[in-house]
Short mmCIF file of C-alpha atoms in Angstrom, two decimals:
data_model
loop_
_atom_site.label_atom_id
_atom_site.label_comp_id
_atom_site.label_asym_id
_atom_site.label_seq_id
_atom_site.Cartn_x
_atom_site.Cartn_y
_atom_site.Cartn_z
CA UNK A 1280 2.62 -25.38 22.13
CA UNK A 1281 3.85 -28.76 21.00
CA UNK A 1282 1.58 -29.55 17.89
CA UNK A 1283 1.34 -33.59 17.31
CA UNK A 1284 0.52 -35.11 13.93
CA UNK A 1285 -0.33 -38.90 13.39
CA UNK A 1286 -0.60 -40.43 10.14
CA UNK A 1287 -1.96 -41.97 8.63
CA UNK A 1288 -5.61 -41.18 9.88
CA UNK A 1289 -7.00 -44.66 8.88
CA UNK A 1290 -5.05 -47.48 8.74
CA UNK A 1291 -6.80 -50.93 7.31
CA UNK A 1292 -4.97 -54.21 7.64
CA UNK A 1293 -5.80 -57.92 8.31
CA UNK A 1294 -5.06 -59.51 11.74
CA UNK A 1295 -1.82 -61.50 11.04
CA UNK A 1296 -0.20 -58.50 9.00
CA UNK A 1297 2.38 -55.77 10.90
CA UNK A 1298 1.07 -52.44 11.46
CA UNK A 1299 3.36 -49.39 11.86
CA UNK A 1300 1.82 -45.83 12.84
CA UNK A 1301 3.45 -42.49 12.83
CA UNK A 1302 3.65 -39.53 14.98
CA UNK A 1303 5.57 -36.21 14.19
CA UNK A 1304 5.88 -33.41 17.20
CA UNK A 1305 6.10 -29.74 16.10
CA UNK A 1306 9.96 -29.49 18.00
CA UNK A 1307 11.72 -32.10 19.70
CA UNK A 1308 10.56 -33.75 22.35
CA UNK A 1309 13.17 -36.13 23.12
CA UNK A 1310 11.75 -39.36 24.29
CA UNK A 1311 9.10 -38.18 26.05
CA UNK A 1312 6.10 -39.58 24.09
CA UNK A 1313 3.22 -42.51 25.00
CA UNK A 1314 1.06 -44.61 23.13
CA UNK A 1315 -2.45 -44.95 24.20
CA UNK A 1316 -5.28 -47.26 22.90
CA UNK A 1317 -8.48 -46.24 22.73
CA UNK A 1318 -11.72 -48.70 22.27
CA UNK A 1319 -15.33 -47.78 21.71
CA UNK A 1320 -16.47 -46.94 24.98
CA UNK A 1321 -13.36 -47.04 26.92
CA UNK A 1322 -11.09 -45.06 28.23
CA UNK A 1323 -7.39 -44.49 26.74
CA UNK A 1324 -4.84 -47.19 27.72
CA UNK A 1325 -1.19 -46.71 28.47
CA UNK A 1326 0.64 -48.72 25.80
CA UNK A 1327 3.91 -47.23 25.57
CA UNK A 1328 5.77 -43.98 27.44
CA UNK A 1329 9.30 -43.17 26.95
CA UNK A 1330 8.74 -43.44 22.88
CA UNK A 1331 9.78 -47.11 23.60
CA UNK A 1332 9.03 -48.42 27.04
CA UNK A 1333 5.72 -50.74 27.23
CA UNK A 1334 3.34 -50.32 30.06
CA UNK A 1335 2.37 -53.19 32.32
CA UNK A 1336 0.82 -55.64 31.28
CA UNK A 1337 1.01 -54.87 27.36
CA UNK A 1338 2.27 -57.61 25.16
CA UNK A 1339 5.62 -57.56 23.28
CA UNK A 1340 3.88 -57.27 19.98
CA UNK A 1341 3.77 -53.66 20.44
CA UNK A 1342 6.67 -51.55 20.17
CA UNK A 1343 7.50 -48.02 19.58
CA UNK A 1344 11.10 -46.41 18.38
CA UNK A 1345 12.16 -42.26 18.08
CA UNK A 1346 13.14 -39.88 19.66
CA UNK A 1347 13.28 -36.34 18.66
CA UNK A 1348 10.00 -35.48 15.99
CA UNK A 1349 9.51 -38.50 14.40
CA UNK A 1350 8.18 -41.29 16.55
CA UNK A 1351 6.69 -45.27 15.31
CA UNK A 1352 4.59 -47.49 17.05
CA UNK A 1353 4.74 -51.04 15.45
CA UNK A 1354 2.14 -53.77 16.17
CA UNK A 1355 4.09 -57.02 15.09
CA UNK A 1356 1.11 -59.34 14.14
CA UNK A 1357 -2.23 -58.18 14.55
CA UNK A 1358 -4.65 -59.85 16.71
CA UNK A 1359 -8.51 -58.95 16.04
CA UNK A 1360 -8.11 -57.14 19.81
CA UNK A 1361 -5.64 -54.66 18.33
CA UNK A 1362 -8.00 -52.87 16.07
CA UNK A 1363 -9.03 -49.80 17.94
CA UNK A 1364 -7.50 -46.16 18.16
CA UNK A 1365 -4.10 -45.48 18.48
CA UNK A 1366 -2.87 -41.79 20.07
CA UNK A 1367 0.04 -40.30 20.76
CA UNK A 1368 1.22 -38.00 23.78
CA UNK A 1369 4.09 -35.48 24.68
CA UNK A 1370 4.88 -34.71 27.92
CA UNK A 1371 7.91 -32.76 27.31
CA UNK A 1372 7.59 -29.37 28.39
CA UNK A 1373 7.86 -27.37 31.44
CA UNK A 1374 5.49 -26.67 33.49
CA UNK A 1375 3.60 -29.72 33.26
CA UNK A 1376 1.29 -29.51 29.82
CA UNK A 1377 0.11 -32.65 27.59
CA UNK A 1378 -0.97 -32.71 23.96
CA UNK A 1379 -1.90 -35.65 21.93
CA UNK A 1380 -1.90 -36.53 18.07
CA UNK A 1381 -5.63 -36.50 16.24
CA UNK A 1382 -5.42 -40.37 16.77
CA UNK A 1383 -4.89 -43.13 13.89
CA UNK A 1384 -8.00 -45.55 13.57
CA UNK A 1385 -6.63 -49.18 12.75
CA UNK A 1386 -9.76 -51.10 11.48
CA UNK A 1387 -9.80 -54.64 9.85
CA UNK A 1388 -9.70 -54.58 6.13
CA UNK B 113 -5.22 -50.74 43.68
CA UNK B 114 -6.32 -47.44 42.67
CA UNK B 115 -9.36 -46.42 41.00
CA UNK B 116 -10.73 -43.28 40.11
CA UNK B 117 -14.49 -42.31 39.40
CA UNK B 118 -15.91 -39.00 38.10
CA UNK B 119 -19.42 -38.02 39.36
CA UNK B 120 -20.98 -34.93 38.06
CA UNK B 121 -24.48 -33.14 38.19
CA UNK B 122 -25.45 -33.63 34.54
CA UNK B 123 -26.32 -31.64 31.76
CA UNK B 124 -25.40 -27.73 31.78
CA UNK B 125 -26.72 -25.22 30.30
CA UNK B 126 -24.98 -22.48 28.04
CA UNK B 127 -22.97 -19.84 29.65
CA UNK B 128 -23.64 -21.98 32.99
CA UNK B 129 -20.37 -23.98 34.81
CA UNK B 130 -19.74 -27.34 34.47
CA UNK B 131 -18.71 -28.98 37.84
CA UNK B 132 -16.62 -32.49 38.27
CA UNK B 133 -15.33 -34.63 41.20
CA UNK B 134 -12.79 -37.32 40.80
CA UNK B 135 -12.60 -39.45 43.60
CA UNK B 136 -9.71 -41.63 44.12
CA UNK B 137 -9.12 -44.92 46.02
CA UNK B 138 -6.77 -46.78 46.44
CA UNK B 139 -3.77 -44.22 46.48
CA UNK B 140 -3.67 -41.27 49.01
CA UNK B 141 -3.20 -37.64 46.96
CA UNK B 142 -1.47 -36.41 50.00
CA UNK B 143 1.07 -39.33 49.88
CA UNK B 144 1.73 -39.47 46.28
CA UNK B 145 4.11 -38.00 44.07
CA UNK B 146 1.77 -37.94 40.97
CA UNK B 147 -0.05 -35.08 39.57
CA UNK B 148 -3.75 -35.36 38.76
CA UNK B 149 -5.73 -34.22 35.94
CA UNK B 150 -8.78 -33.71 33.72
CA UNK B 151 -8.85 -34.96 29.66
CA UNK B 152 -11.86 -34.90 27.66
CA UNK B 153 -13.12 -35.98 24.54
CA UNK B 154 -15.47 -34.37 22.15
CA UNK B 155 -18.15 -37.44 21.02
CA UNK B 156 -16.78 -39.02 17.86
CA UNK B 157 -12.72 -36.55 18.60
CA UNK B 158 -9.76 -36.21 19.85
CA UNK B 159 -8.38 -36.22 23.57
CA UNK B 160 -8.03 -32.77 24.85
CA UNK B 161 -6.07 -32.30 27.96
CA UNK B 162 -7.66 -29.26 30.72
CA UNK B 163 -5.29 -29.26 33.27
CA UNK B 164 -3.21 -30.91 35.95
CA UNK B 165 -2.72 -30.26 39.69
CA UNK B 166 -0.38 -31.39 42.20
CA UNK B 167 -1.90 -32.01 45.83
CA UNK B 168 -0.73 -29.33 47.26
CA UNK B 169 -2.11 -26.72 44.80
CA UNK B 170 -0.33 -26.26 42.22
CA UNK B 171 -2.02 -26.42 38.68
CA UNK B 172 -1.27 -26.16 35.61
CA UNK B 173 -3.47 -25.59 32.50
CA UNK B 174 -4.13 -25.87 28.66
CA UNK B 175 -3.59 -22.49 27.50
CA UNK B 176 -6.52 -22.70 25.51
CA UNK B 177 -8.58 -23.11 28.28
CA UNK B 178 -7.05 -21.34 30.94
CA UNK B 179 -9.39 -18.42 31.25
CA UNK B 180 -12.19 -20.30 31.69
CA UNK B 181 -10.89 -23.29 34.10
CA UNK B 182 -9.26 -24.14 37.72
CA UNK B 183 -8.78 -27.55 39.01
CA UNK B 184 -8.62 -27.91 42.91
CA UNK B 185 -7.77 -30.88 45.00
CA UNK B 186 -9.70 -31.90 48.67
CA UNK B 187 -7.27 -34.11 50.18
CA UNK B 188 -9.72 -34.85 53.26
CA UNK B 189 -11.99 -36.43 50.79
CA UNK B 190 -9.56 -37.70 48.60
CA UNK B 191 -10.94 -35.98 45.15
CA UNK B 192 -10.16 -33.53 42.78
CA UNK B 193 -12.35 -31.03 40.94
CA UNK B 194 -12.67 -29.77 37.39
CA UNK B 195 -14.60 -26.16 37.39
CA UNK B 196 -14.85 -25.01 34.16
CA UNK B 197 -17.24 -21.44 33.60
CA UNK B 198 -19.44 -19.93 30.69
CA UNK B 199 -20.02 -23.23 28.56
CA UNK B 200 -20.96 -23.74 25.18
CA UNK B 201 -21.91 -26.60 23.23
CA UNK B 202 -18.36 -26.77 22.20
CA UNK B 203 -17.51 -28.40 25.71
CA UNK B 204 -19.83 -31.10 25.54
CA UNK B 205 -17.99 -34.20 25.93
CA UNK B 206 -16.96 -37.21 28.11
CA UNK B 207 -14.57 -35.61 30.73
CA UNK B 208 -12.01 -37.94 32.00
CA UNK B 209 -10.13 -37.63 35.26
CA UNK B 210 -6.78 -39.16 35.26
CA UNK B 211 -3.55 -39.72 37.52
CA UNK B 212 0.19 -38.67 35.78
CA UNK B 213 2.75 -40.43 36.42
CA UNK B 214 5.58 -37.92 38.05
CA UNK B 215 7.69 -36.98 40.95
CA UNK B 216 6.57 -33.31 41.97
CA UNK B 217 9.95 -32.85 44.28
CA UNK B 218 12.19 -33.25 41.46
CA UNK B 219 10.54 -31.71 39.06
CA UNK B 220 9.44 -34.78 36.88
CA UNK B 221 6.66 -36.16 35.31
CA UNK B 222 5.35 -38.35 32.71
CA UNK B 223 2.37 -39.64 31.06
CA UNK B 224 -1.04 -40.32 31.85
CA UNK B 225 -0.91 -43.68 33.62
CA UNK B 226 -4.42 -44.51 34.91
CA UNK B 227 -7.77 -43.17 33.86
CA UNK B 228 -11.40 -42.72 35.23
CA UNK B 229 -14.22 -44.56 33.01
CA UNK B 230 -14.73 -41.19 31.94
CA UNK B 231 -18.53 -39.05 32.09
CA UNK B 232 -20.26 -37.46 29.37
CA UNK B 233 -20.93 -33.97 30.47
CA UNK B 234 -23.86 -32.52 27.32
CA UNK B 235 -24.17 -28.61 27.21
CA UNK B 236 -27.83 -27.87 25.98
CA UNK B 237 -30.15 -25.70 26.71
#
């Protein structure tokens, strides 16, 4: 099993500043690797997949880069929406099998 | 557009099984190319993926869980359903159903695209 770890677990920044958030896979994965974001309440939403593709709809402020273990997603300039928590997800193995990172809480400072 | 809803029977006691529907709209399962699946999500965790299934029956399962689960699809009704036996209070948690992206035919697939509200499935006595 592909083990994911995210780090840091809490992240606290002001809107305005850049945030960058790490996740490290167990073996390489490639680029197969999404972003979710996660509100209170909410379901998980798609921000990134294909370590550096963004999902519909998601603003250009949010970028990932990697490829391999080591894996960034970068929020350029944080807007008070943004705070939330972040996951990450490989989908790299056959058959079919998902595992995500412990998640990385970004919370206003 | 599609939508997906899971609808359950409530709270379930220890050693009992916990039962789940996802019904989709918007997307036929017998048309699409996806593969469909069940994630949960301890209160105050983690996302934990169950399992996966492809319309046509195949499934595929967190090896963690795989004694204890099988997912099944009902492509009459347009749902899919998360059985999962002899509960303990370690399973308590919102259960989400979910759609993956993915081509079954060529062998592909990708992340977790779309996403039910999720339900919060307690195990108590």
């Amino acid at each position: 099993e592909t083990v994911m770890t995210q780090s840091p677990a809490t992240l606290s920044l002001s809107p305005g500043e850049g945030a960058s958030l790490s996740c490290r896979a167990s073996q390489a994965i490639g680029t197969n690797l999404a972003w979710y974001q996660q509100k209170p309440g909410l379901a998980p939403r798609l921000l990134l997949y294909g370590a550096s593709t963004r999902a519909t709809g998601i603003p250009a402020r949010f970028s990932g880069s990697g490829s391999g273990t080591e894996f960034t997603l970068t929020i350029s300039s944080l807007q008070s929406e943004d705070f939330a928590v972040y996951y990450c997800q490989q989908y790299a193995n056959w058959p079919p099998s998902y595992t995500f990172g412990q998640g990385t809480k970004l919370e206003i400072k | 557009q599609l939508q997906l809803q899971e609808s359950g029977p409530g709270p379930v006691k220890p050693s009992e099984t916990l039962s789940l529907t996802c019904t989709v709209s918007g997307v036929s399962l017998a048309s699409s190319p996806d593969y469909w699946g069940w994630i949960r999500q301890p209160p105050g965790k983690g996302l934990e993926w169950i399992g996966s299934i492809y319309y046509s029956g195949s499934t595929y399962y967190n090896p963690s869980l795989r004694s204890r689960v099988s997912i099944s699809a009902d492509t009459s009704k347009n749902q899919f359903s998360l059985r999962l036996t002899s509960v303990t209070a370690a399973d308590t948690a919102v259960y989400y159903c979910a759609r993956h992206s993915g081509d079954y035919s060529s062998g592909w697939y990708g992340p977790t695209d779309a996403w039910g509200r999720g339900t919060l499935v307690a195990v108590s006595s």
